[in-house]
PDB file of C-alpha atoms and ligand atoms in Angstrom:
ATOM      1  CA  MET A   1     -33.690 -52.213 -34.393  1.00 43.00           C
ATOM      2  CA  GLY A   2     -32.606 -49.961 -37.253  1.00 60.00           C
ATOM      3  CA  ARG A   3     -29.500 -49.749 -39.361  1.00 92.00           C
ATOM      4  CA  VAL A   4     -27.138 -46.811 -39.147  1.00 96.00           C
ATOM      5  CA  ILE A   5     -25.129 -45.116 -41.893  1.00 97.00           C
ATOM      6  CA  ILE A   6     -22.349 -42.786 -40.700  1.00 98.00           C
ATOM      7  CA  LEU A   7     -21.211 -39.860 -42.868  1.00 98.00           C
ATOM      8  CA  ASN A   8     -18.051 -37.972 -41.904  1.00 98.00           C
ATOM      9  CA  GLY A   9     -18.271 -34.266 -42.799  1.00 98.00           C
ATOM     10  CA  SER A  10     -14.764 -33.269 -41.705  1.00 98.00           C
ATOM     11  CA  PRO A  11     -12.709 -31.519 -44.404  1.00 97.00           C
ATOM     12  CA  ARG A  12      -9.830 -33.784 -43.343  1.00 96.00           C
ATOM     13  CA  ALA A  13     -12.056 -36.860 -43.026  1.00 95.00           C
ATOM     14  CA  PRO A  14      -9.484 -39.628 -43.686  1.00 95.00           C
ATOM     15  CA  ARG A  15      -7.265 -38.449 -40.795  1.00 95.00           C
ATOM     16  CA  SER A  16      -9.823 -36.666 -38.652  1.00 97.00           C
ATOM     17  CA  ASN A  17     -10.865 -36.815 -35.039  1.00 98.00           C
ATOM     18  CA  SER A  18     -14.383 -37.334 -36.411  1.00 98.00           C
ATOM     19  CA  LYS A  19     -13.191 -40.599 -37.961  1.00 98.00           C
ATOM     20  CA  ARG A  20     -11.819 -41.741 -34.600  1.00 98.00           C
ATOM     21  CA  TYR A  21     -15.146 -40.919 -32.933  1.00 98.00           C
ATOM     22  CA  ALA A  22     -16.991 -42.791 -35.683  1.00 98.00           C
ATOM     23  CA  GLU A  23     -14.752 -45.824 -35.139  1.00 97.00           C
ATOM     24  CA  ILE A  24     -15.784 -45.996 -31.492  1.00 97.00           C
ATOM     25  CA  PHE A  25     -19.432 -45.790 -32.562  1.00 97.00           C
ATOM     26  CA  SER A  26     -18.847 -48.500 -35.193  1.00 95.00           C
ATOM     27  CA  GLU A  27     -17.761 -51.156 -32.718  1.00 91.00           C
ATOM     28  CA  ASN A  28     -21.330 -52.244 -33.369  1.00 74.00           C
ATOM     29  CA  PRO A  29     -21.655 -54.137 -36.696  1.00 74.00           C
ATOM     30  CA  LYS A  30     -24.930 -52.509 -37.757  1.00 78.00           C
ATOM     31  CA  THR A  31     -23.178 -49.489 -39.286  1.00 92.00           C
ATOM     32  CA  GLU A  32     -21.794 -48.414 -42.641  1.00 96.00           C
ATOM     33  CA  TYR A  33     -19.212 -45.607 -42.779  1.00 97.00           C
ATOM     34  CA  HIS A  34     -18.316 -43.088 -45.516  1.00 98.00           C
ATOM     35  CA  ASN A  35     -16.216 -39.950 -45.731  1.00 98.00           C
ATOM     36  CA  ILE A  36     -18.033 -37.124 -47.519  1.00 98.00           C
ATOM     37  CA  ALA A  37     -15.897 -36.192 -50.531  1.00 97.00           C
ATOM     38  CA  ARG A  38     -16.426 -33.732 -53.376  1.00 96.00           C
ATOM     39  CA  THR A  39     -17.165 -36.528 -55.813  1.00 97.00           C
ATOM     40  CA  ASN A  40     -19.432 -38.935 -53.913  1.00 98.00           C
ATOM     41  CA  HIS A  41     -22.476 -36.826 -52.969  1.00 98.00           C
ATOM     42  CA  LEU A  42     -24.955 -38.576 -55.258  1.00 98.00           C
ATOM     43  CA  THR A  43     -23.692 -42.046 -54.308  1.00 98.00           C
ATOM     44  CA  LEU A  44     -24.200 -41.194 -50.639  1.00 98.00           C
ATOM     45  CA  CYS A  45     -27.697 -39.803 -51.284  1.00 98.00           C
ATOM     46  CA  ASP A  46     -28.575 -43.147 -52.935  1.00 97.00           C
ATOM     47  CA  ARG A  47     -27.147 -45.178 -50.034  1.00 96.00           C
ATOM     48  CA  LEU A  48     -29.386 -43.396 -47.511  1.00 97.00           C
ATOM     49  CA  ALA A  49     -32.443 -45.269 -48.793  1.00 95.00           C
ATOM     50  CA  ASP A  50     -31.243 -48.478 -47.110  1.00 94.00           C
ATOM     51  CA  PHE A  51     -30.949 -47.073 -43.582  1.00 96.00           C
ATOM     52  CA  SER A  52     -33.356 -46.129 -40.832  1.00 96.00           C
ATOM     53  CA  ASP A  53     -30.791 -43.779 -39.258  1.00 97.00           C
ATOM     54  CA  LEU A  54     -28.146 -41.363 -40.493  1.00 98.00           C
ATOM     55  CA  LEU A  55     -25.394 -40.254 -38.101  1.00 98.00           C
ATOM     56  CA  ILE A  56     -23.504 -37.176 -39.297  1.00 98.00           C
ATOM     57  CA  VAL A  57     -20.101 -36.891 -37.620  1.00 98.00           C
ATOM     58  CA  PHE A  58     -18.315 -33.576 -38.079  1.00 98.00           C
ATOM     59  CA  PRO A  59     -16.195 -30.858 -36.423  1.00 98.00           C
ATOM     60  CA  LEU A  60     -17.186 -27.305 -35.540  1.00 98.00           C
ATOM     61  CA  TYR A  61     -15.646 -24.853 -38.013  1.00 97.00           C
ATOM     62  CA  ALA A  62     -15.901 -21.116 -37.278  1.00 96.00           C
ATOM     63  CA  ASP A  63     -18.956 -21.682 -35.059  1.00 97.00           C
ATOM     64  CA  GLY A  64     -20.788 -23.494 -37.846  1.00 98.00           C
ATOM     65  CA  ILE A  65     -20.792 -26.556 -40.057  1.00 98.00           C
ATOM     66  CA  PRO A  66     -17.782 -27.139 -42.354  1.00 98.00           C
ATOM     67  CA  VAL A  67     -18.252 -26.403 -46.050  1.00 97.00           C
ATOM     68  CA  THR A  68     -17.678 -30.096 -46.881  1.00 97.00           C
ATOM     69  CA  LEU A  69     -20.889 -30.905 -45.041  1.00 98.00           C
ATOM     70  CA  LEU A  70     -22.745 -27.806 -46.226  1.00 98.00           C
ATOM     71  CA  ASN A  71     -22.131 -28.736 -49.866  1.00 98.00           C
ATOM     72  CA  PHE A  72     -23.302 -32.299 -49.260  1.00 98.00           C
ATOM     73  CA  LEU A  73     -26.515 -31.053 -47.620  1.00 98.00           C
ATOM     74  CA  LYS A  74     -27.181 -28.887 -50.689  1.00 98.00           C
ATOM     75  CA  THR A  75     -26.969 -32.011 -52.883  1.00 98.00           C
ATOM     76  CA  LEU A  76     -29.131 -33.988 -50.460  1.00 98.00           C
ATOM     77  CA  GLU A  77     -31.740 -31.239 -50.568  1.00 98.00           C
ATOM     78  CA  GLN A  78     -32.069 -31.801 -54.334  1.00 98.00           C
ATOM     79  CA  ASN A  79     -31.755 -35.621 -54.159  1.00 98.00           C
ATOM     80  CA  PRO A  80     -33.696 -36.892 -51.121  1.00 98.00           C
ATOM     81  CA  PRO A  81     -34.082 -40.644 -50.570  1.00 97.00           C
ATOM     82  CA  PRO A  82     -37.619 -42.067 -50.934  1.00 95.00           C
ATOM     83  CA  GLU A  83     -37.697 -43.048 -47.227  1.00 94.00           C
ATOM     84  CA  LYS A  84     -35.980 -40.445 -45.085  1.00 97.00           C
ATOM     85  CA  PRO A  85     -33.753 -41.698 -42.242  1.00 98.00           C
ATOM     86  CA  VAL A  86     -33.756 -40.127 -38.788  1.00 98.00           C
ATOM     87  CA  VAL A  87     -30.796 -37.729 -38.592  1.00 98.00           C
ATOM     88  CA  SER A  88     -28.495 -37.784 -35.544  1.00 98.00           C
ATOM     89  CA  VAL A  89     -25.349 -35.751 -34.945  1.00 98.00           C
ATOM     90  CA  LEU A  90     -21.962 -36.377 -33.332  1.00 98.00           C
ATOM     91  CA  ILE A  91     -20.116 -33.060 -33.300  1.00 98.00           C
ATOM     92  CA  ASN A  92     -16.751 -32.147 -31.772  1.00 98.00           C
ATOM     93  CA  CYS A  93     -15.104 -28.771 -31.257  1.00 98.00           C
ATOM     94  CA  GLY A  94     -11.637 -27.648 -30.171  1.00 96.00           C
ATOM     95  CA  PHE A  95     -12.717 -25.446 -27.272  1.00 96.00           C
ATOM     96  CA  LEU A  96     -13.438 -26.884 -23.855  1.00 97.00           C
ATOM     97  CA  GLU A  97     -17.105 -25.853 -23.791  1.00 98.00           C
ATOM     98  CA  TYR A  98     -19.367 -28.373 -25.553  1.00 98.00           C
ATOM     99  CA  ARG A  99     -22.008 -25.615 -25.886  1.00 98.00           C
ATOM    100  CA  GLN A 100     -19.849 -23.987 -28.573  1.00 98.00           C
ATOM    101  CA  ASN A 101     -21.464 -26.627 -30.827  1.00 98.00           C
ATOM    102  CA  ASP A 102     -25.041 -25.431 -30.244  1.00 98.00           C
ATOM    103  CA  VAL A 103     -25.339 -23.207 -33.322  1.00 98.00           C
ATOM    104  CA  ALA A 104     -23.976 -25.879 -35.678  1.00 98.00           C
ATOM    105  CA  VAL A 105     -26.451 -28.403 -34.232  1.00 98.00           C
ATOM    106  CA  ASP A 106     -29.242 -25.861 -34.787  1.00 98.00           C
ATOM    107  CA  MET A 107     -28.135 -25.607 -38.434  1.00 98.00           C
ATOM    108  CA  ILE A 108     -28.664 -29.369 -38.865  1.00 98.00           C
ATOM    109  CA  LYS A 109     -31.993 -29.181 -37.009  1.00 98.00           C
ATOM    110  CA  LEU A 110     -33.108 -26.436 -39.399  1.00 98.00           C
ATOM    111  CA  PHE A 111     -32.057 -28.545 -42.395  1.00 98.00           C
ATOM    112  CA  CYS A 112     -34.139 -31.426 -41.000  1.00 98.00           C
ATOM    113  CA  LYS A 113     -37.160 -29.224 -40.397  1.00 98.00           C
ATOM    114  CA  GLN A 114     -37.034 -27.648 -43.850  1.00 98.00           C
ATOM    115  CA  ASN A 115     -36.511 -30.987 -45.618  1.00 98.00           C
ATOM    116  CA  GLY A 116     -38.832 -33.311 -43.687  1.00 98.00           C
ATOM    117  CA  TYR A 117     -36.296 -35.385 -41.742  1.00 98.00           C
ATOM    118  CA  ARG A 118     -36.893 -36.365 -38.138  1.00 98.00           C
ATOM    119  CA  PHE A 119     -34.041 -35.181 -35.880  1.00 98.00           C
ATOM    120  CA  GLY A 120     -32.761 -37.914 -33.561  1.00 98.00           C
ATOM    121  CA  SER A 121     -29.950 -37.851 -31.004  1.00 98.00           C
ATOM    122  CA  VAL A 122     -27.032 -35.509 -30.574  1.00 98.00           C
ATOM    123  CA  LEU A 123     -23.668 -35.828 -28.820  1.00 98.00           C
ATOM    124  CA  LYS A 124     -21.770 -32.557 -28.390  1.00 98.00           C
ATOM    125  CA  ILE A 125     -18.089 -33.005 -27.592  1.00 98.00           C
ATOM    126  CA  GLY A 126     -15.920 -30.217 -26.156  1.00 98.00           C
ATOM    127  CA  SER A 127     -12.082 -30.465 -26.142  1.00 97.00           C
ATOM    128  CA  GLY A 128     -12.541 -32.704 -29.179  1.00 98.00           C
ATOM    129  CA  GLU A 129      -9.016 -32.272 -30.480  1.00 96.00           C
ATOM    130  CA  ALA A 130      -7.489 -33.372 -27.170  1.00 95.00           C
ATOM    131  CA  ILE A 131      -9.769 -35.754 -25.302  1.00 97.00           C
ATOM    132  CA  LEU A 132      -9.050 -38.880 -27.372  1.00 98.00           C
ATOM    133  CA  ASP A 133      -5.364 -38.801 -26.453  1.00 96.00           C
ATOM    134  CA  SER A 134      -5.940 -37.909 -22.816  1.00 95.00           C
ATOM    135  CA  PRO A 135      -6.716 -40.009 -19.738  1.00 96.00           C
ATOM    136  CA  PHE A 136     -10.340 -38.860 -20.220  1.00 97.00           C
ATOM    137  CA  LYS A 137     -10.856 -40.859 -23.414  1.00 98.00           C
ATOM    138  CA  PHE A 138     -13.064 -43.282 -21.477  1.00 98.00           C
ATOM    139  CA  LEU A 139     -15.552 -40.454 -20.800  1.00 98.00           C
ATOM    140  CA  VAL A 140     -16.106 -39.784 -24.484  1.00 98.00           C
ATOM    141  CA  ALA A 141     -16.175 -43.510 -25.367  1.00 98.00           C
ATOM    142  CA  ARG A 142     -18.879 -44.024 -22.737  1.00 98.00           C
ATOM    143  CA  LYS A 143     -20.988 -41.188 -24.187  1.00 98.00           C
ATOM    144  CA  ILE A 144     -20.570 -42.524 -27.735  1.00 98.00           C
ATOM    145  CA  ARG A 145     -21.853 -45.924 -26.585  1.00 97.00           C
ATOM    146  CA  LYS A 146     -24.859 -44.152 -25.012  1.00 98.00           C
ATOM    147  CA  LEU A 147     -25.430 -42.293 -28.276  1.00 98.00           C
ATOM    148  CA  ARG A 148     -25.341 -45.596 -30.162  1.00 96.00           C
ATOM    149  CA  ALA A 149     -27.774 -47.247 -27.742  1.00 95.00           C
ATOM    150  CA  SER A 150     -30.181 -44.316 -28.067  1.00 97.00           C
ATOM    151  CA  ILE A 151     -30.141 -44.479 -31.870  1.00 96.00           C
ATOM    152  CA  LEU A 152     -30.466 -48.264 -32.076  1.00 94.00           C
ATOM    153  CA  SER A 153     -33.394 -48.249 -29.661  1.00 94.00           C
ATOM    154  CA  ALA A 154     -34.982 -45.148 -31.285  1.00 96.00           C
ATOM    155  CA  ASN A 155     -34.958 -43.615 -27.834  1.00 98.00           C
ATOM    156  CA  TYR A 156     -33.405 -40.386 -29.058  1.00 98.00           C
ATOM    157  CA  ARG A 157     -31.657 -38.040 -26.623  1.00 98.00           C
ATOM    158  CA  GLU A 158     -29.219 -35.169 -26.199  1.00 98.00           C
ATOM    159  CA  LEU A 159     -25.774 -35.914 -24.740  1.00 98.00           C
ATOM    160  CA  HIS A 160     -22.580 -33.976 -24.123  1.00 98.00           C
ATOM    161  CA  VAL A 161     -19.068 -34.485 -22.817  1.00 98.00           C
ATOM    162  CA  THR A 162     -15.827 -32.571 -22.317  1.00 98.00           C
ATOM    163  CA  MET A 163     -12.595 -32.880 -20.342  1.00 97.00           C
ATOM    164  CA  PRO A 164     -13.309 -32.211 -16.651  1.00 97.00           C
ATOM    165  CA  LEU A 165     -10.665 -29.476 -16.307  1.00 96.00           C
ATOM    166  CA  PRO A 166     -10.772 -25.852 -15.168  1.00 96.00           C
ATOM    167  CA  THR A 167     -10.788 -23.506 -18.215  1.00 96.00           C
ATOM    168  CA  ARG A 168      -7.448 -21.936 -17.220  1.00 96.00           C
ATOM    169  CA  THR A 169      -5.698 -25.314 -17.045  1.00 96.00           C
ATOM    170  CA  PHE A 170      -7.135 -26.321 -20.439  1.00 96.00           C
ATOM    171  CA  VAL A 171      -6.158 -23.018 -22.088  1.00 94.00           C
ATOM    172  CA  ARG A 172      -2.629 -23.197 -20.649  1.00 94.00           C
ATOM    173  CA  ALA A 173      -2.148 -26.795 -21.829  1.00 91.00           C
ATOM    174  CA  SER A 174      -3.627 -26.197 -25.296  1.00 91.00           C
ATOM    175  CA  THR A 175      -1.628 -22.981 -25.808  1.00 92.00           C
ATOM    176  CA  SER A 176       1.642 -24.748 -25.075  1.00 91.00           C
ATOM    177  CA  TYR A 177       0.584 -27.712 -27.270  1.00 90.00           C
ATOM    178  CA  TRP A 178      -0.160 -25.480 -30.307  1.00 89.00           C
ATOM    179  CA  THR A 179       2.916 -23.272 -29.717  1.00 92.00           C
ATOM    180  CA  GLU A 180       5.108 -26.377 -29.742  1.00 92.00           C
ATOM    181  CA  TYR A 181       3.250 -27.729 -32.792  1.00 90.00           C
ATOM    182  CA  GLY A 182       3.852 -24.443 -34.635  1.00 91.00           C
ATOM    183  CA  LYS A 183       7.537 -24.471 -33.696  1.00 92.00           C
ATOM    184  CA  LYS A 184       7.934 -27.943 -35.195  1.00 92.00           C
ATOM    185  CA  ASN A 185       6.471 -26.557 -38.438  1.00 90.00           C
ATOM    186  CA  GLY A 186       8.532 -23.340 -38.409  1.00 91.00           C
ATOM    187  CA  VAL A 187       5.651 -21.054 -37.388  1.00 91.00           C
ATOM    188  CA  THR A 188       5.824 -18.722 -34.395  1.00 90.00           C
ATOM    189  CA  LYS A 189       3.042 -17.962 -31.917  1.00 87.00           C
ATOM    190  CA  GLU A 190       2.863 -14.391 -33.299  1.00 88.00           C
ATOM    191  CA  GLN A 191       2.437 -15.682 -36.855  1.00 87.00           C
ATOM    192  CA  MET A 192      -0.324 -18.017 -35.693  1.00 85.00           C
ATOM    193  CA  SER A 193      -2.153 -15.019 -34.188  1.00 84.00           C
ATOM    194  CA  THR A 194      -2.490 -13.215 -37.524  1.00 84.00           C
ATOM    195  CA  MET A 195      -5.150 -13.524 -40.207  1.00 79.00           C
ATOM    196  CA  ASP A 196      -2.364 -14.313 -42.664  1.00 74.00           C
ATOM    197  CA  ILE A 197      -1.694 -17.733 -41.184  1.00 62.00           C
ATOM    198  CA  GLU A 198      -3.137 -19.570 -44.175  1.00 63.00           C
ATOM    199  CA  LYS A 199      -0.971 -17.621 -46.644  1.00 66.00           C
ATOM    200  CA  GLU A 200       2.565 -18.754 -47.250  1.00 56.00           C
ATOM    201  CA  ILE A 201       4.655 -17.359 -44.446  1.00 46.00           C
ATOM    202  CA  GLU A 202       7.862 -15.671 -45.575  1.00 48.00           C
ATOM    203  CA  LYS A 203      10.843 -16.824 -43.611  1.00 44.00           C
TER     204      LYS A 203
HETATM  205  C1  LIG B 301     -10.714 -23.811 -39.886  1.00 71.23           C
HETATM  206  C2  LIG B 301     -11.052 -24.303 -38.487  1.00 71.23           C
HETATM  207  C3  LIG B 301     -12.048 -23.661 -37.756  1.00 71.23           C
HETATM  208  C4  LIG B 301     -12.355 -24.098 -36.452  1.00 71.23           C
HETATM  209  N1  LIG B 301     -13.315 -23.437 -35.737  1.00 71.23           N
HETATM  210  C5  LIG B 301     -13.571 -23.803 -34.458  1.00 71.23           C
HETATM  211  C6  LIG B 301     -14.516 -23.081 -33.673  1.00 71.23           C
HETATM  212  O1  LIG B 301     -15.161 -22.127 -34.116  1.00 71.23           O
HETATM  213  N2  LIG B 301     -14.700 -23.456 -32.382  1.00 71.23           N
HETATM  214  C7  LIG B 301     -14.032 -24.517 -31.836  1.00 71.23           C
HETATM  215  O2  LIG B 301     -14.241 -24.815 -30.646  1.00 71.23           O
HETATM  216  N3  LIG B 301     -13.151 -25.251 -32.564  1.00 71.23           N
HETATM  217  C8  LIG B 301     -12.899 -24.904 -33.859  1.00 71.23           C
HETATM  218  N4  LIG B 301     -11.995 -25.615 -34.607  1.00 71.23           N
HETATM  219  C9  LIG B 301     -11.365 -26.804 -34.018  1.00 71.23           C
HETATM  220  C10 LIG B 301     -11.968 -28.120 -34.553  1.00 71.23           C
HETATM  221  O3  LIG B 301     -13.362 -28.183 -34.333  1.00 71.23           O
HETATM  222  C11 LIG B 301     -11.289 -29.292 -33.840  1.00 71.23           C
HETATM  223  O4  LIG B 301      -9.896 -29.250 -34.108  1.00 71.23           O
HETATM  224  C12 LIG B 301     -11.834 -30.650 -34.241  1.00 71.23           C
HETATM  225  O5  LIG B 301     -11.303 -31.629 -33.375  1.00 71.23           O
HETATM  226  C13 LIG B 301     -11.491 -31.022 -35.679  1.00 71.23           C
HETATM  227  O6  LIG B 301     -12.162 -32.236 -35.959  1.00 71.23           O
HETATM  228  P1  LIG B 301     -11.816 -33.164 -37.215  1.00 71.23           P
HETATM  229  O7  LIG B 301     -10.435 -33.693 -36.996  1.00 71.23           O
HETATM  230  O8  LIG B 301     -12.850 -34.214 -37.183  1.00 71.23           O
HETATM  231  O9  LIG B 301     -11.897 -32.300 -38.441  1.00 71.23           O
HETATM  232  C14 LIG B 301     -11.666 -25.197 -35.890  1.00 71.23           C
HETATM  233  C15 LIG B 301     -10.676 -25.853 -36.650  1.00 71.23           C
HETATM  234  C16 LIG B 301     -10.363 -25.396 -37.919  1.00 71.23           C
HETATM  235  C17 LIG B 301      -9.270 -26.109 -38.701  1.00 71.23           C
END
């Protein structure tokens, strides 16, 4: 059985959903966990040498991989470990459909192909912002345990999970959640629908 290092590529890694997913995976003691930060790329590249498996945990950002992870992969490209671990992926996205993650997973597969890493298992999570605090948490926990078993046994596979809800119900619930969230922070639904949302909103 191999040893697994988990790298969290979320731009908000310390308080991310990715971290919560990684914690479920890490119930097994054979793991080491790190957030990817701007300043630790080379340290992480060095750590990889001690592990048979790398699990990258990250969110979908604009249908792709977040820049935090992209920048780390650029460093890894220049600083590969002597023995390359098998690369697996645990990705979550906000939308209900787990297939939204397909392109981002393909980006990691391409990185592996171009840099001589074997691609291992993948778990694609839909409704990733919501499922952990819903009655369906057990579904995602079960899939994460399956992901872990597949990596530890080197029996790599592709898995997916999402909340078993009709799209309309999910969209209605998430719209009211985010509208309420905006209200608490003094932002209206109309303001959230503009491209200016990341600029300071004049009150
Ligand atoms: C800038 C940004 C872009 C996002 N883009 C997408 C997207 O294209 N599709 C999607 O389904 N979710 C998208 N999301 C939602 C995140 O994937 C989702 O909230 C996820 O749970 C965040 O995970 P984290 O807490 O580990 O960072 C986006 C979120 C942000 C902040």
